[in-house]
Tab-separated table of C-alpha atoms in Angstrom:
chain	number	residue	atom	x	y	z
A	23	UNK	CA	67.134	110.001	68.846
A	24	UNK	CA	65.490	107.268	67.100
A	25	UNK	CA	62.123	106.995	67.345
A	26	UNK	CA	59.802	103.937	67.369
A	27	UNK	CA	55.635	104.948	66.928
A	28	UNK	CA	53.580	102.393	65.577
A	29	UNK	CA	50.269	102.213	66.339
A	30	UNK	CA	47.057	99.707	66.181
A	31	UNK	CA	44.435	97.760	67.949
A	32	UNK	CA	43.658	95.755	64.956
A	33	UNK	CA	44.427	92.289	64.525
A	34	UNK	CA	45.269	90.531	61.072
A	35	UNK	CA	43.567	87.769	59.263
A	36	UNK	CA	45.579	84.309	59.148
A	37	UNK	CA	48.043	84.065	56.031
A	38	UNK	CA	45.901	81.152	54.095
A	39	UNK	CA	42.564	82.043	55.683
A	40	UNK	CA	43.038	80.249	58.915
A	41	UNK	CA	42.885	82.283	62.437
A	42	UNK	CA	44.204	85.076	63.738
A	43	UNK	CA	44.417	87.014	66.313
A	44	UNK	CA	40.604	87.218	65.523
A	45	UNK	CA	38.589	90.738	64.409
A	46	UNK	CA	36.706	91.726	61.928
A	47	UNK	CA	39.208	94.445	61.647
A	48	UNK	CA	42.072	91.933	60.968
A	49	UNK	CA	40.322	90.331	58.491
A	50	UNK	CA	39.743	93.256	56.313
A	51	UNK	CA	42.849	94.852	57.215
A	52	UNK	CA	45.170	91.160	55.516
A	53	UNK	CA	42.448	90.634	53.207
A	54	UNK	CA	44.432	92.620	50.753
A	55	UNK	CA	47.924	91.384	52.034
A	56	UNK	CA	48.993	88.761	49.747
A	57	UNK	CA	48.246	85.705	51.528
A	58	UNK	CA	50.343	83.310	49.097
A	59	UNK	CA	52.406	81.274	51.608
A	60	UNK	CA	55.052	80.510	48.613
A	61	UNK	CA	57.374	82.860	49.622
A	62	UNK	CA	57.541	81.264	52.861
A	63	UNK	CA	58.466	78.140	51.608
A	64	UNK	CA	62.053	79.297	50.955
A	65	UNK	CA	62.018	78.963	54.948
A	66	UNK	CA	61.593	75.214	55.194
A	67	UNK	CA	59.925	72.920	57.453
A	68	UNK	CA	59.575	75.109	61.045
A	69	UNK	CA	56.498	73.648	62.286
A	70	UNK	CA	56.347	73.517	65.849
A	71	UNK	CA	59.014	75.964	66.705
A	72	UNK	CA	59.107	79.496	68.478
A	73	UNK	CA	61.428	82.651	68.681
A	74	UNK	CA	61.168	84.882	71.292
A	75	UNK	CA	61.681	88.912	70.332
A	76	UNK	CA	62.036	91.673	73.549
A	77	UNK	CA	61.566	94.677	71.861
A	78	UNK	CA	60.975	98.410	74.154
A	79	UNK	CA	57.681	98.647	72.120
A	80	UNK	CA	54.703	98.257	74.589
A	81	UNK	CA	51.165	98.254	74.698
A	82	UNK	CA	49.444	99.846	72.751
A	83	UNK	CA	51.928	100.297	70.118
A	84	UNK	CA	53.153	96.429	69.985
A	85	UNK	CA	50.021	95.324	68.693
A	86	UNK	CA	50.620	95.988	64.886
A	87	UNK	CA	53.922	94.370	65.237
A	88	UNK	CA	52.280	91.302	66.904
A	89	UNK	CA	49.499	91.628	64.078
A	90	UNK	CA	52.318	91.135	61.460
A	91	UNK	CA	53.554	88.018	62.458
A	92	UNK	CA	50.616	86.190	61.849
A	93	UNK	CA	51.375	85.368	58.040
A	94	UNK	CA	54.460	84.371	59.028
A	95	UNK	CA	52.971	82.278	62.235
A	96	UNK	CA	50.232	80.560	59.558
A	97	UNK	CA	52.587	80.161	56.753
A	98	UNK	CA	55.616	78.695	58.712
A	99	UNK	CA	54.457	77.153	61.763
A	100	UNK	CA	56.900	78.751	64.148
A	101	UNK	CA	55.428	80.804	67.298
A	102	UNK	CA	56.604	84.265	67.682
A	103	UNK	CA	56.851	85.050	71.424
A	104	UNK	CA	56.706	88.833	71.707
A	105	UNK	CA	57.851	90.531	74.958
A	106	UNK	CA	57.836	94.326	75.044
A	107	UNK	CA	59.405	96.188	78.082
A	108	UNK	CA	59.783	99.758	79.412
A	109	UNK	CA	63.301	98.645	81.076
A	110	UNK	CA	64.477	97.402	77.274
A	111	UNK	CA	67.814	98.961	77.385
A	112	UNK	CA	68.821	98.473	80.642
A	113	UNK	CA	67.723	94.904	81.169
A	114	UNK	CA	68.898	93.292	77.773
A	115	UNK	CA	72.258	94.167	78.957
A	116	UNK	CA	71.404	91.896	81.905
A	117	UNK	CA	69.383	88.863	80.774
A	118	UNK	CA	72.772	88.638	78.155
A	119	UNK	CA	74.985	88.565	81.049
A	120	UNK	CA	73.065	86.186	83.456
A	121	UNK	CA	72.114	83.649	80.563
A	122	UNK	CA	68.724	84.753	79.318
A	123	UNK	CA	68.948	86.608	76.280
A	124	UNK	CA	66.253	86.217	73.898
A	125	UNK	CA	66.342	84.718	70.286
A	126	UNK	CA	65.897	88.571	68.437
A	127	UNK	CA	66.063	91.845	69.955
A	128	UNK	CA	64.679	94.594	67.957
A	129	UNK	CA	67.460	97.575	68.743
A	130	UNK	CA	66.537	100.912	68.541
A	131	UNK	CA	70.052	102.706	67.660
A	132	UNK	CA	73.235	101.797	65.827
A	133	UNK	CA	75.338	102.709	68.465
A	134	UNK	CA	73.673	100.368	70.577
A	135	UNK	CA	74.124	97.385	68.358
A	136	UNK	CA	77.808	97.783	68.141
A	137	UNK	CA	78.091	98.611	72.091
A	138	UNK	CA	76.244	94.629	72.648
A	139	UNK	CA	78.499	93.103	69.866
A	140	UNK	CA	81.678	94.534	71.675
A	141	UNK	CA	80.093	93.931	75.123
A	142	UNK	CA	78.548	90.697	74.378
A	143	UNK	CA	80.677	89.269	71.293
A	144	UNK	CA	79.619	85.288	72.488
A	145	UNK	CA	76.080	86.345	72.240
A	146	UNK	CA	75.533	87.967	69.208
A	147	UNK	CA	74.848	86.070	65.781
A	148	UNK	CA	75.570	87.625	62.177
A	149	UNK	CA	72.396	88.043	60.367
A	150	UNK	CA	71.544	84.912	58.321
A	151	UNK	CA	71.764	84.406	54.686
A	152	UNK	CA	68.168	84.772	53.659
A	153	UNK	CA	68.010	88.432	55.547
A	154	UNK	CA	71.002	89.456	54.128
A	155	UNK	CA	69.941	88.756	50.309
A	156	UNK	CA	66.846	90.515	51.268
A	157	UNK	CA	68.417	93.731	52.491
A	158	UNK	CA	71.028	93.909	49.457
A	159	UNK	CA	67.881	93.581	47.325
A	160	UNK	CA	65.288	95.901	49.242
A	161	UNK	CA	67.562	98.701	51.197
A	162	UNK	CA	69.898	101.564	50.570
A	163	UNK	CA	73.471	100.195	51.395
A	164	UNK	CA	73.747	102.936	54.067
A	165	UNK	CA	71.359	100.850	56.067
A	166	UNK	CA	73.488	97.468	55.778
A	167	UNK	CA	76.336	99.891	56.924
A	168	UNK	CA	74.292	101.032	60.146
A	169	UNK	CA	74.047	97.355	61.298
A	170	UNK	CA	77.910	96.584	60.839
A	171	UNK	CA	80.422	96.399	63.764
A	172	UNK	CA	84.129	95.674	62.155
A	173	UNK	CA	83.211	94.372	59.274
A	174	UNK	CA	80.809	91.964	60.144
A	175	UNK	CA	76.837	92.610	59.123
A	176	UNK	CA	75.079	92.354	62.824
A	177	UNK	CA	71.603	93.944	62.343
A	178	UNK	CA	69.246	94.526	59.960
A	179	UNK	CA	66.768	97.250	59.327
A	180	UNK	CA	62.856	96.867	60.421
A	181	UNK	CA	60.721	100.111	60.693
A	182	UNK	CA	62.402	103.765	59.575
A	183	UNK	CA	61.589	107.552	60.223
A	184	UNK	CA	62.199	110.724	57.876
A	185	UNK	CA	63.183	113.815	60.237
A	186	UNK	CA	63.782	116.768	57.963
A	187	UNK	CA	60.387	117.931	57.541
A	188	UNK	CA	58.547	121.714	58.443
A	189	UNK	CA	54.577	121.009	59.739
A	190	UNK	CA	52.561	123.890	58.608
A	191	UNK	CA	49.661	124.704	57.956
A	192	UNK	CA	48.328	124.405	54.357
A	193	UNK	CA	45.154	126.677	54.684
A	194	UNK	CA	47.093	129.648	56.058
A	195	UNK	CA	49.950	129.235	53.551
A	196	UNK	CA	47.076	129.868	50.863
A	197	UNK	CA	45.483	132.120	52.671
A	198	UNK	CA	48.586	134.819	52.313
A	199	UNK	CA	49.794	133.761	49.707
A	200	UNK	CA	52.627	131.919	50.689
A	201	UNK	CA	55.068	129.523	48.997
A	202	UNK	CA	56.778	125.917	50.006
A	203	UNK	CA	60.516	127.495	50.172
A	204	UNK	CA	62.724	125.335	47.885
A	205	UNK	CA	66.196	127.154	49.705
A	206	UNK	CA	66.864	127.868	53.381
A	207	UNK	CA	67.073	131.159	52.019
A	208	UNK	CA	63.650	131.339	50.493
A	209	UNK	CA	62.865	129.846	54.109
A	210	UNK	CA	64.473	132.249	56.101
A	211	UNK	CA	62.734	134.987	53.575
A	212	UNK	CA	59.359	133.043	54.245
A	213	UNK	CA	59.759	133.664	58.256
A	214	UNK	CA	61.050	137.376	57.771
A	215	UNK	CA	57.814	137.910	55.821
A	216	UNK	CA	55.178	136.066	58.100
A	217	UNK	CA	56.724	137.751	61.219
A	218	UNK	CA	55.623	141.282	59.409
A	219	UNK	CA	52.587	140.342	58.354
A	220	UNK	CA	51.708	138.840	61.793
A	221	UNK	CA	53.204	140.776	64.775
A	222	UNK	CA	50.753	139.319	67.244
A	223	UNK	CA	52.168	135.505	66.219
A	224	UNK	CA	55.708	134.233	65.607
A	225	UNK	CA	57.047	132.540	62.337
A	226	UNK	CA	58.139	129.273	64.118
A	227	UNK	CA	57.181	126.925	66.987
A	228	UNK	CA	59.327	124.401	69.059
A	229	UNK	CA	60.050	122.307	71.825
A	230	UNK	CA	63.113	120.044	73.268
A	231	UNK	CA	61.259	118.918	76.873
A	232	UNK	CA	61.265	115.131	77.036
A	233	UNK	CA	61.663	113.873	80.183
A	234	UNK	CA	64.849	112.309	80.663
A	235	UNK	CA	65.716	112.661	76.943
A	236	UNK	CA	65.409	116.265	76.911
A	237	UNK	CA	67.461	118.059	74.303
A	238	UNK	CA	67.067	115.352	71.849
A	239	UNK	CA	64.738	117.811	68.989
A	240	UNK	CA	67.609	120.457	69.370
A	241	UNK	CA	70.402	118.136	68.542
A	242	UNK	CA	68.380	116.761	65.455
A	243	UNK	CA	68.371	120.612	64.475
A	244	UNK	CA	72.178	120.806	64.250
A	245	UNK	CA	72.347	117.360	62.573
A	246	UNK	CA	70.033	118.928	59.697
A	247	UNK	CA	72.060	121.921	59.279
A	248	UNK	CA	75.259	119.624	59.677
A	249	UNK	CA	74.210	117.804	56.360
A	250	UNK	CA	72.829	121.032	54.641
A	251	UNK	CA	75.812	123.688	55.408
A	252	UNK	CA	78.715	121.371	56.427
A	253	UNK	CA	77.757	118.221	53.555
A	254	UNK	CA	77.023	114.451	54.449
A	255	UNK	CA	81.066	113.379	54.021
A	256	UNK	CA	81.469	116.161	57.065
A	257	UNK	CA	78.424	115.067	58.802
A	258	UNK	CA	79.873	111.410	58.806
A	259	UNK	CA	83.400	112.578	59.893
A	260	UNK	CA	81.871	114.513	62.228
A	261	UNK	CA	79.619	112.028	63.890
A	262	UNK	CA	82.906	109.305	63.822
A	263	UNK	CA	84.325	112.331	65.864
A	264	UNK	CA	87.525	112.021	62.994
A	265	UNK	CA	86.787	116.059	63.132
A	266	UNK	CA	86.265	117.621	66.640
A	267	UNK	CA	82.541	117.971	67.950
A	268	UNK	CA	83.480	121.986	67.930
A	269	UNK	CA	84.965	122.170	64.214
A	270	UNK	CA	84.356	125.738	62.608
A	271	UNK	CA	82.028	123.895	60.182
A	272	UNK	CA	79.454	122.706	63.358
A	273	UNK	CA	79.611	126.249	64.813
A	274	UNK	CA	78.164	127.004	61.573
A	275	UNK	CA	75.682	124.560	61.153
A	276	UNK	CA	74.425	125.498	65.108
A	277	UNK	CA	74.713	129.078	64.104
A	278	UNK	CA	72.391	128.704	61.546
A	279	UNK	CA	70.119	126.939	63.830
A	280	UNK	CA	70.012	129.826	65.500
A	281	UNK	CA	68.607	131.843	63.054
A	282	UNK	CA	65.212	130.269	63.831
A	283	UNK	CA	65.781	129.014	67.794
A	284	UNK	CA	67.768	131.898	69.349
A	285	UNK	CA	65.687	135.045	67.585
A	286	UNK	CA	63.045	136.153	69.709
A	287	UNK	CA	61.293	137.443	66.384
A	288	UNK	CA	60.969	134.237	65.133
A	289	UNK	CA	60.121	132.060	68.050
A	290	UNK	CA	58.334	130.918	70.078
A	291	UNK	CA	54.453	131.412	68.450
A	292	UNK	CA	51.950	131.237	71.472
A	293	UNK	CA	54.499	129.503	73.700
A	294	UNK	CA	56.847	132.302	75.003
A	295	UNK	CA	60.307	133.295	74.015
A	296	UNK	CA	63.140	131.745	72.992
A	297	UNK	CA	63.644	130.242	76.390
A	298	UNK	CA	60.158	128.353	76.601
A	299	UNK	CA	62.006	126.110	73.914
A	300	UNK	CA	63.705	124.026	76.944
A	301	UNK	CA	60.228	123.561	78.597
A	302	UNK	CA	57.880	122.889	76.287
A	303	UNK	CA	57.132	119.358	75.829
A	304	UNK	CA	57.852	118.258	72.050
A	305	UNK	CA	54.641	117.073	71.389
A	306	UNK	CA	52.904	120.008	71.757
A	307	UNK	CA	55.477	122.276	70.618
A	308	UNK	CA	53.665	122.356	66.969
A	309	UNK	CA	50.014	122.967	68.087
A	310	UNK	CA	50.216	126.738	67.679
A	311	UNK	CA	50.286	125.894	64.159
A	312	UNK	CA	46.312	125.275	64.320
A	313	UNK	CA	45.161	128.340	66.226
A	314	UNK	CA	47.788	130.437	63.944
A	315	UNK	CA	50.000	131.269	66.784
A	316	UNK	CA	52.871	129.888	64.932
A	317	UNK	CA	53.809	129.130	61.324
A	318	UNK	CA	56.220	126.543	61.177
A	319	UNK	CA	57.398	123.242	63.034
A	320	UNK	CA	60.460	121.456	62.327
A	321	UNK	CA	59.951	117.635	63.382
A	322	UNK	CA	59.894	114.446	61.822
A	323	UNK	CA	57.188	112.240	60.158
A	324	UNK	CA	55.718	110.693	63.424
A	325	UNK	CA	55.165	113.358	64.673
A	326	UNK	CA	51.936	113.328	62.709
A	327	UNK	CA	50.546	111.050	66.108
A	328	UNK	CA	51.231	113.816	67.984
A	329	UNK	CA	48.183	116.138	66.439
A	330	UNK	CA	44.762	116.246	68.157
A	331	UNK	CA	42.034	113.603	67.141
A	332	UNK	CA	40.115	114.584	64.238
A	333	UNK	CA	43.202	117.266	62.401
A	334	UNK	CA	43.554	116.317	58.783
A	335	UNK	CA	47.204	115.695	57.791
A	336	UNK	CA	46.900	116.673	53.860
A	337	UNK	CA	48.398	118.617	51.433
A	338	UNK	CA	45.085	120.228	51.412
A	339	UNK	CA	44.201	120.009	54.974
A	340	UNK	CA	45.014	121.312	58.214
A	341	UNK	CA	48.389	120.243	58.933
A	342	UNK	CA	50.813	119.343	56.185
A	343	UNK	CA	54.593	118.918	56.033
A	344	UNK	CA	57.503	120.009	53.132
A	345	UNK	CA	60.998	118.781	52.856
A	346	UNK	CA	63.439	121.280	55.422
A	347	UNK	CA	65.238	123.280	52.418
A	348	UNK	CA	68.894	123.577	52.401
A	349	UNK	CA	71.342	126.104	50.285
A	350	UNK	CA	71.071	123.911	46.880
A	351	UNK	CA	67.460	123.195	45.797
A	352	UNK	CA	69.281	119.795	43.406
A	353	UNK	CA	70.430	118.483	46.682
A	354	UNK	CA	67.999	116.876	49.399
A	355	UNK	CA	70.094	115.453	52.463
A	356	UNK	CA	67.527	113.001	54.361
A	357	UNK	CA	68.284	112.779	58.474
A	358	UNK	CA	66.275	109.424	59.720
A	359	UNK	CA	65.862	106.718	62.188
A	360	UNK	CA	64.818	103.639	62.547
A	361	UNK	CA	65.292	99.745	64.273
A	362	UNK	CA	66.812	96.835	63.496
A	363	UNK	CA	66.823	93.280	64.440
A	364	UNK	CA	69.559	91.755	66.428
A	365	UNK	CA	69.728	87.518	66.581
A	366	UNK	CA	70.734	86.200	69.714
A	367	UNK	CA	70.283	82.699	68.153
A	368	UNK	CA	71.238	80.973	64.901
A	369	UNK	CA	68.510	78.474	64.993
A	370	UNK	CA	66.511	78.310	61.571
A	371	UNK	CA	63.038	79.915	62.927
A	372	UNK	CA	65.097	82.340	64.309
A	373	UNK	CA	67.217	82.942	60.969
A	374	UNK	CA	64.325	82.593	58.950
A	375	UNK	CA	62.010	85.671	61.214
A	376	UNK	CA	64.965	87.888	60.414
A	377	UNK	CA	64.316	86.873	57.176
A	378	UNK	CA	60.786	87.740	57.276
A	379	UNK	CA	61.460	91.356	58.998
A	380	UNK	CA	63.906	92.722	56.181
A	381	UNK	CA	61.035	91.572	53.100
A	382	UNK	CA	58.820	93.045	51.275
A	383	UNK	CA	56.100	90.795	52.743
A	384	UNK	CA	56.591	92.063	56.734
A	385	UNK	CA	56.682	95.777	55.411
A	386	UNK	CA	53.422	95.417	53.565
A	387	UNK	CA	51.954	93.215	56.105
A	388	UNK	CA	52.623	96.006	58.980
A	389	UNK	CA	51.518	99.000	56.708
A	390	UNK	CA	48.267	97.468	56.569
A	391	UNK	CA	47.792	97.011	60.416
A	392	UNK	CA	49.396	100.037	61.540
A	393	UNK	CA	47.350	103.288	61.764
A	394	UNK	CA	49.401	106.760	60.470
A	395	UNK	CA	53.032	107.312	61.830
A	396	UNK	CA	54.750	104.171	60.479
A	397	UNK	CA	56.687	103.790	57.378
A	398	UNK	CA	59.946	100.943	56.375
A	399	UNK	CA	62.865	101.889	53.763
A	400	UNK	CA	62.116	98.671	52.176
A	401	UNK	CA	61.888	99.829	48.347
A	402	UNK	CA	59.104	96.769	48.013
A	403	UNK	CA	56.742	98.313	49.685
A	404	UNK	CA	53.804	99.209	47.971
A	405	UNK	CA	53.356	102.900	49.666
A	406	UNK	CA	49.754	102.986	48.843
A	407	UNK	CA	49.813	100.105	51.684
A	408	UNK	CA	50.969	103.441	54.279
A	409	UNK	CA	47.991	104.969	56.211
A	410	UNK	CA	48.955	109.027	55.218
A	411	UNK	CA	50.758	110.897	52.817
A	412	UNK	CA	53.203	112.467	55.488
A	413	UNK	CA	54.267	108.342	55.397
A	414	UNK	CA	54.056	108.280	51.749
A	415	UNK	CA	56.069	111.166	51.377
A	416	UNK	CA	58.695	109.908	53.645
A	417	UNK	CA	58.678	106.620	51.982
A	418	UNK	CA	59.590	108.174	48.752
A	419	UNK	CA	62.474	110.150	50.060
A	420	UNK	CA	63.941	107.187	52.366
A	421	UNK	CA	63.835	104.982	48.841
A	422	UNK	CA	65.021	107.625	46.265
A	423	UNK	CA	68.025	106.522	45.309
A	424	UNK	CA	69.496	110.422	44.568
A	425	UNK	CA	68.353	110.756	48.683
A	426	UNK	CA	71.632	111.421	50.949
A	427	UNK	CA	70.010	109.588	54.183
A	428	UNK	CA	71.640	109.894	56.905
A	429	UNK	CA	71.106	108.234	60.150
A	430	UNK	CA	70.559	110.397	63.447
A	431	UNK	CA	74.288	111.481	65.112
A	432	UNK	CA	73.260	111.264	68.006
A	433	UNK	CA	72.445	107.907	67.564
A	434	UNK	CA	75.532	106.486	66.377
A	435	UNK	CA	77.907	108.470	68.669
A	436	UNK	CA	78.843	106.833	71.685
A	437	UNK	CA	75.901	107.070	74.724
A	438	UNK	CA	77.537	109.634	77.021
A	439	UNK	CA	77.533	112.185	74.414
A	440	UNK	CA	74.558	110.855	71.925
A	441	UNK	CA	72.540	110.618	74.703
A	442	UNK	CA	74.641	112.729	77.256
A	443	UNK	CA	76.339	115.862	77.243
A	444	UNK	CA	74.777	116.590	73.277
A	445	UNK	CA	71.560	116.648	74.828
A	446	UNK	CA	72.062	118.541	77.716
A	447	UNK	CA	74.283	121.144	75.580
A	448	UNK	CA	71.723	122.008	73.133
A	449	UNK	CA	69.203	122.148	76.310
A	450	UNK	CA	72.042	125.018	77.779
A	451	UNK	CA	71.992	126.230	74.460
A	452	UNK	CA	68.725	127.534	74.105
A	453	UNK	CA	68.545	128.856	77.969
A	454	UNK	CA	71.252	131.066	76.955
A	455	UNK	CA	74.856	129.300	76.863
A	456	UNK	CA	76.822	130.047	73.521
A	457	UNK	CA	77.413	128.334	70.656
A	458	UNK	CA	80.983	128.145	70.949
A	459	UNK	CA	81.340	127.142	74.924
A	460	UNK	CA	78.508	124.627	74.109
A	461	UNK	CA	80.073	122.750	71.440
A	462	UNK	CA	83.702	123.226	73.477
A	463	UNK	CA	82.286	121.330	76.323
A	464	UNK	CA	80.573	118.584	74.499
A	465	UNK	CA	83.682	118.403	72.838
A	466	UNK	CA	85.871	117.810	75.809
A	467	UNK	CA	82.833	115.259	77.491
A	468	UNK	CA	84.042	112.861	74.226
A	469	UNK	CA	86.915	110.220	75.458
């Protein structure tokens, strides 16, 4: 499930030093932005003009992406008309069929961007020239594949998330002594060996309650092991469903996702048993962690939003996070998520914001406004721009070139499993169901 968090409630300072959206914040937060307007130029004369974005990022968390379009606003003279809605995904479908679709949409999955090119193939625009050049210069190639329907580029990335990471906590990992595992192995050793030296508290922590979405952390587990026991090449064929959802190789991967989420000796740390997995809400389901309950957390970067005011995210402080180990220590599979912009209209401004969101200037321009939790695979971003090093660190996986990223299945498969029987099978996996009649049935809900 791709994930959007971006948080603010400060405004930037005007590209050139005229006004913004007014703060002393703003000010000091652009003041180190690079507030050239040259490499707007490239964008030509725009003044006067607007583009209107719908995005399903709402108050609070729109503000830092409204905050970033001010250089582009001063610089270019077009007005960026930001709408943000709870109802995103269901009413975009509808404002494209009744005649009111917006210049950009900002799309929060893959599989969503090829359903409205297929759906909506009068409506959609190619991205433009000048985005394009920026994401061949700026962005894996994996990500230029993500926003591709038959052939044709579509989409292009904005904002990004690194999932395989284990929270723990730093201080009690000193405290007995114990080591970042560089192997699932060494990892699995690490649990055996905290659940006998603490009987009262369990190695791990989790939890897949989300409201309607609930499931979603469970199926990210299988997509981690998918890359780490099965390999990316099988994790792609896999996802394309060119091998079935219940191949030998997935029972393994779940399997081995078991080894932490089905053993009542290693879970659930000051939560319950294995069971308490389906109800407790995933953004709590790592706060045992700080009273020592637990041990370990598998979740992904933003999660980082998720612990109470005042915790220090550090390698030396109360929370931290390390890479989720697989068999080979020389090979580091990345799972991830992330947005991307979708034109609606082929008008200049509009071209030219597209333009803007795939550059080095947008992602440097929303690290500075955006408090802890955000991060962009754009590889000119200066990372000391990102408010934490859980975003640091996850900037310099999603940009390592020897990274195997890979985007979230469940994401690119089509809704009524990503989002559909995947979720609830991993939700009637942990209450009990298993492995094999899980996978079966999610492989016969797949048309």
């Amino acid at each position: 499930m791709a994930a959007t968090l971006g948080l603010a409630g400060v405004t930037l300072a005007a590209c050139g030093g005229g006004e913004g959206s007014g703060g002393d914040d703003v000010d000091e937060a652009l003041s180190s932005v690079d507030v050239a307007c040259e490499p707007y130029q490239e964008y030509g004369d725009l003044e006067g003009t607007s583009v209107s974005v719908y995005t399903s990022i709402v108050s609070p968390e729109d503000q830092s992406h409204i905050d970033a379009f001010i250089p582009f606003e001063d610089c270019t003279g077009v007005t960026v008309e930001y709408e943000g809605s709870r109802q995103f995904e269901t009413q975009l479908p509808v404002r494209l069929e009744s005649g009111n679709a917006p210049d950009m949409a900002y799309i929060p999955q893959p599989g969503l961007v090829e359903r409205l090119v297929t759906d909506f193939p009068d409506s959609v625009f190619p991205v433009g020239e000048q985005a394009e050049a920026n994401v061949d210069e700026y962005y894996n190639e994996s990500w230029k594949g993500y926003g591709t329907v038959d052939g044709t580029y579509y989409a292009a990335p904005l904002g990004a998330n690194a999932k395989s990471f284990v929270w723990y906590s730093p201080g009690a990992f000193e405290e007995n002594g114990y080591q970042i595992p560089e192997t699932w192995d060494d990892l699995m050793a690490l649990s055996e060996q905290i659940a006998s030296d603490h009987p009262d508290a369990k190695p791990w922590c989790a939890g897949i309650e989300s409201g309607n979405a609930t499931g979603w952390p469970a199926t990210d587990w299988l997509e981690d092991m998918m890359l780490r026991t099965a390999g990316p090449e099988a994790y792609d064929q896999w996802v394309e469903h060119e091998i079935p959802f219940n191949d030998d190789q997935v029972v393994e991967a779940l399997d081995q996702a078991g080894q932490v989420l089905k053993d009542e000796k290693m879970v659930n740390g000051g939560l319950g048993g294995v069971e308490s997995i389906a109800t407790v809400p995933f953004g709590e389901a790592g706060l045992p962690i700080l009273d020592g309950s637990c041990f370990l957390h598998r979740q992904a970067s933003f999660y980082q939003a998720n612990w109470p005011e005042g915790t220090n995210v550090a390698e030396d402080g109360d929370v931290f996070a390390f890479y989720l180990p697989g068999d080979d220590p020389d090979e580091q599979p990345l799972l991830g998520g992330g947005e991307f912009t979708l034109m609606f209209a082929d008008r200049p401004e509009v071209q030219a914001l597209q333009a803007y969101l795939a550059s080095p200037e947008w992602s440097n321009a929303k690290a500075k406004v955006s408090a802890p939790g955000w991060v962009s695979a754009n590889s000119g971003l200066d990372p000391a721009n990102l408010k934490s090093p859980i975003d640091q660190l996850a900037y310099e996986l999603l940009t390592d070139e020897a990274t195997e990223f890979r985007f979230d299945g469940s994401d690119l498969m089509p809704a009524a499993v990503g989002t559909g029987s995947f979720w609830t099978g991993m939700t009637n996996w942990i209450t009990g169901e298993d492995t094999q009649s899980v996978l079966d049935s999610i492989e016969n809900s797949w048309d």
